[in-house]
Amino acid sequence: MPEPRTVALVTLGCARNEVDSEELAGRLAADGWQLVDDAGDADVAVVNTCGFVDAAKKDSVDALLEANDLKGQGRTQAVVAVGCMAERYGKELAEALPEADGVLGFDDYADISDRLRTILAGGVHAPHTPRDRRKLLPVSPAQRQSAEGVALPGHAQAPVPAQAPGPAPADLPVGLAPASGPRAPLRRRLDNSPVASVKLASGCDRRCSFCAIPSFRGSFISRRPSDVLGETRWLAEQGVKEVMLVSENNTSYGKDLGDIRLLETLLPELAAVDGIERIRVSYLQPAEMRPGLIDVLTSTPKVMPYFDLSFQHSAPGVLRAMRRFGDTERFLELLDTIRGKAPEAGVRSNFIVGFPGESEADLEELERFLSSARLDAIGVFGYSDEDGTEAATYDGKLDVDVVAERLARVSRLAEELTAQRAEERLGSEIRVLVESIDEDEGEAAGRGEHQAPETDGQVVLTSWEGLEPGSIISAKVVDTEGVDLVAEPLCTEEAGR
């Protein structure tokens, strides 16, 4: 019997890409491929690229070149690019980067096994010519669920019943319950972390002038609630304790299913899944926040009072040029509403500085907002043109040195403000999900309810005795290190939950 082919998946970019990689892993494992962690131990290294901003593109190219260097040194025979950068540039990327033996777009995912076997056999799979994926789905959101033949990474379901089907969510619009019972996700976990992401939707209908994502991720389309619930139950069976719902815009969930408030119904159902201790919602649009959603996020047991709000700026003129809405006062009112219901809620956001036409007064307005907002985590990016975006055609571009100076200036302020916000939590009692143990250092690390994975800092626990990854404990904050908290466990009787 021939030895199975081996494959390693290298994932860059956001949590949405991590879900896509695990779907690819599920497809490959189902077709007999052996998954390995190290690209050097694989016949083929599949690099799931990010195509969001220049820095992410560079990281993706570096990862492809690094994997290419393994060829001829060990087992690795081929390097294949998938993901957003591969979808966005297709043939252009293949021509610019001959080190990649294949460049596969989203439409290739369903046939990933055949594509890799062809490449390993010395064949050539012609890279695609990119197209605007917004044109693949109907303009009307209500007609999108019936569209067929459109690749939606992270939405795939295996054609077999789930092991623990459970009831369908209550009070959903007619026609949303599964016709033949829930299905298991077509997914294979690539680590044993107690945290995992679940795709709530794909694509985006917003037309922010600086963002190219809709052009290569497509128009917004929700996953069916039964599929989201089924995947969450499956993850609970794998030992996952916290599920993070991801998409390009979670506040739009359900609009193509006949109920824009569907998320408010779904969240309590997800929180009721046996074994799941935390549900977290990422990427919320401030302009689409509604009172009912704020109520559910701040009052539902096991749903974290966490708000990943995409502000981007606070000066009205800059926001309008970005084709976004709001201003400093409206954003502060939103934060006041949230904290009036959950004073310790976690809030994070990203901001772009140096946008075309941004004045010194605009920058000062952003600084005023940041100084008043008391955000737990702040990401700051300097503007740069993105291919195919409206903003790339704008006049009033700032000199790159000015953008760099503004980026450094606001980044320094953000670092100071988030450190101050962390200090406000000194002496408080928090609930910590333990994610790693370092016995040599005598420390464990995890996250509080106000912290999302990767982006918002961590909690360093001063002792690890009796703890293991997946434990959820109470701890007292005794110190801070920038945005990170240092906490002393108050008890360990919940270890192992």
Coordinates of N, CA, C and O in Angstrom, one line a residue, residues 22 162-166 183-185 187 189 191-198 227-245 269-279 302 469-470 496-497:
E22 N -8.6 25.1 8.3 CA -9.2 23.9 8.9 C -10.2 23.3 8.0 O -10.3 22.0 8.0
A162 N -24.4 14.9 12.2 CA -23.5 15.3 13.4 C -23.8 14.2 14.4 O -24.8 13.6 14.6
Q163 N -22.7 14.0 15.3 CA -22.8 13.0 16.3 C -23.8 13.4 17.4 O -24.5 12.5 18.0
A164 N -23.9 14.7 17.7 CA -24.8 15.2 18.7 C -25.7 16.3 18.1 O -25.4 17.4 18.3
P165 N -26.7 15.9 17.4 CA -27.5 16.9 16.6 C -28.1 17.9 17.5 O -28.0 19.1 17.2
G166 N -28.8 17.6 18.5 CA -29.4 18.6 19.4 C -30.6 19.2 18.7 O -30.8 19.0 17.5
R183 N -25.6 18.7 10.0 CA -24.5 18.0 9.4 C -23.2 18.4 10.1 O -23.1 19.5 10.7
A184 N -22.3 17.5 10.1 CA -21.0 17.9 10.7 C -20.2 18.8 9.8 O -20.4 18.8 8.6
P185 N -19.4 19.7 10.4 CA -18.6 20.6 9.6 C -17.5 19.8 8.8 O -17.0 18.8 9.3
R187 N -14.3 20.0 8.5 CA -13.3 20.7 9.1 C -12.4 19.8 9.9 O -12.9 18.8 10.5
R189 N -9.3 20.1 12.9 CA -8.6 21.1 13.8 C -7.1 20.9 13.6 O -6.6 19.8 13.4
D191 N -4.8 22.4 15.7 CA -4.2 22.5 17.0 C -5.1 22.0 18.1 O -6.3 21.7 17.8
N192 N -4.7 22.1 19.3 CA -5.6 21.6 20.4 C -5.9 22.8 21.3 O -6.1 22.6 22.5
S193 N -5.9 24.0 20.8 CA -6.3 25.1 21.6 C -7.7 25.0 22.1 O -8.6 24.5 21.4
P194 N -8.0 25.5 23.3 CA -9.3 25.5 23.9 C -10.2 26.6 23.2 O -11.3 26.8 23.6
V195 N -9.6 27.3 22.2 CA -10.4 28.4 21.6 C -10.4 28.1 20.1 O -9.4 27.7 19.5
A196 N -11.5 28.4 19.5 CA -11.7 28.2 18.0 C -12.6 29.2 17.5 O -13.6 29.7 18.1
S197 N -12.4 29.6 16.2 CA -13.3 30.5 15.5 C -14.4 29.8 14.7 O -14.1 28.7 14.2
V198 N -15.5 30.4 14.5 CA -16.6 29.8 13.7 C -17.0 30.9 12.7 O -17.3 32.0 13.2
D227 N -26.2 25.3 10.7 CA -24.8 25.0 10.5 C -23.8 25.6 11.5 O -22.8 25.0 11.9
V228 N -24.1 26.8 11.9 CA -23.3 27.5 12.9 C -23.4 26.7 14.3 O -22.4 26.4 15.0
L229 N -24.6 26.3 14.6 CA -24.8 25.5 15.8 C -24.2 24.2 15.7 O -23.5 23.7 16.7
G230 N -24.3 23.5 14.6 CA -23.7 22.2 14.4 C -22.2 22.2 14.6 O -21.6 21.4 15.2
E231 N -21.6 23.3 14.0 CA -20.1 23.4 14.1 C -19.7 23.7 15.5 O -18.7 23.2 16.0
T232 N -20.5 24.5 16.2 CA -20.1 24.8 17.6 C -20.2 23.5 18.5 O -19.4 23.3 19.3
R233 N -21.3 22.7 18.2 CA -21.4 21.5 19.0 C -20.2 20.6 18.7 O -19.6 19.9 19.6
W234 N -19.8 20.5 17.4 CA -18.6 19.7 17.0 C -17.4 20.1 17.7 O -16.6 19.3 18.2
L235 N -17.2 21.5 17.8 CA -16.0 22.0 18.4 C -16.0 21.7 19.9 O -14.9 21.4 20.5
A236 N -17.2 21.7 20.5 CA -17.3 21.4 22.0 C -16.8 20.0 22.2 O -16.1 19.7 23.2
E237 N -17.2 19.1 21.3 CA -16.7 17.7 21.4 C -15.2 17.5 21.2 O -14.6 16.6 21.7
Q238 N -14.6 18.5 20.6 CA -13.1 18.5 20.4 C -12.4 19.1 21.6 O -11.2 19.3 21.6
G239 N -13.1 19.6 22.6 CA -12.5 20.2 23.8 C -12.5 21.7 23.8 O -11.9 22.3 24.7
V240 N -13.1 22.3 22.8 CA -13.1 23.8 22.7 C -14.0 24.3 23.8 O -15.1 23.9 24.1
K241 N -13.5 25.4 24.5 CA -14.2 26.1 25.6 C -14.8 27.4 25.1 O -15.8 27.9 25.6
E242 N -14.0 28.1 24.2 CA -14.5 29.4 23.7 C -14.6 29.4 22.2 O -13.7 29.0 21.5
V243 N -15.7 29.9 21.7 CA -15.9 30.1 20.3 C -16.0 31.5 20.0 O -16.7 32.3 20.7
M244 N -15.3 32.0 19.0 CA -15.3 33.3 18.5 C -16.0 33.4 17.1 O -15.5 32.7 16.2
L245 N -17.1 34.1 17.0 CA -17.8 34.2 15.7 C -17.1 35.3 14.9 O -16.9 36.4 15.3
E269 N -28.7 30.5 21.9 CA -28.6 29.1 21.5 C -27.2 28.5 21.5 O -26.9 27.4 22.0
L270 N -26.3 29.3 21.0 CA -24.9 28.9 21.1 C -24.3 28.8 22.5 O -23.6 27.9 22.8
A271 N -24.7 29.8 23.3 CA -24.3 29.7 24.7 C -24.8 28.5 25.5 O -24.2 28.1 26.5
A272 N -25.9 27.9 25.0 CA -26.4 26.8 25.7 C -25.8 25.4 25.2 O -26.1 24.4 25.8
V273 N -24.9 25.5 24.3 CA -24.2 24.2 23.8 C -23.4 23.7 25.0 O -22.5 24.4 25.6
D274 N -23.6 22.4 25.3 CA -22.8 21.7 26.4 C -21.3 21.8 26.1 O -20.9 21.5 25.0
G275 N -20.6 22.2 27.1 CA -19.1 22.2 27.0 C -18.6 23.6 26.6 O -17.4 23.9 26.8
I276 N -19.4 24.4 26.0 CA -18.9 25.8 25.6 C -19.1 26.7 26.8 O -20.2 26.8 27.3
E277 N -18.1 27.4 27.2 CA -18.1 28.3 28.3 C -18.1 29.8 27.9 O -18.5 30.6 28.7
R278 N -17.7 30.0 26.7 CA -17.6 31.4 26.2 C -18.0 31.5 24.8 O -17.5 30.7 23.9
I279 N -18.8 32.5 24.5 CA -19.1 32.9 23.1 C -18.6 34.4 22.9 O -19.0 35.2 23.7
K302 N -22.6 33.5 29.5 CA -21.6 32.8 28.6 C -21.3 33.6 27.3 O -20.3 33.3 26.6
P469 N -4.6 23.9 30.3 CA -5.3 24.6 29.2 C -6.8 24.2 29.1 O -7.2 23.1 29.2
G470 N -7.6 25.2 29.1 CA -9.1 25.0 29.1 C -9.7 25.3 30.4 O -10.9 25.4 30.6
G496 N -9.7 22.2 34.8 CA -10.0 21.0 34.1 C -11.4 21.1 33.5 O -11.9 20.2 32.8
R497 N -12.2 22.1 33.9 CA -13.5 22.2 33.3 C -13.5 22.4 31.8 O -12.6 23.0 31.2

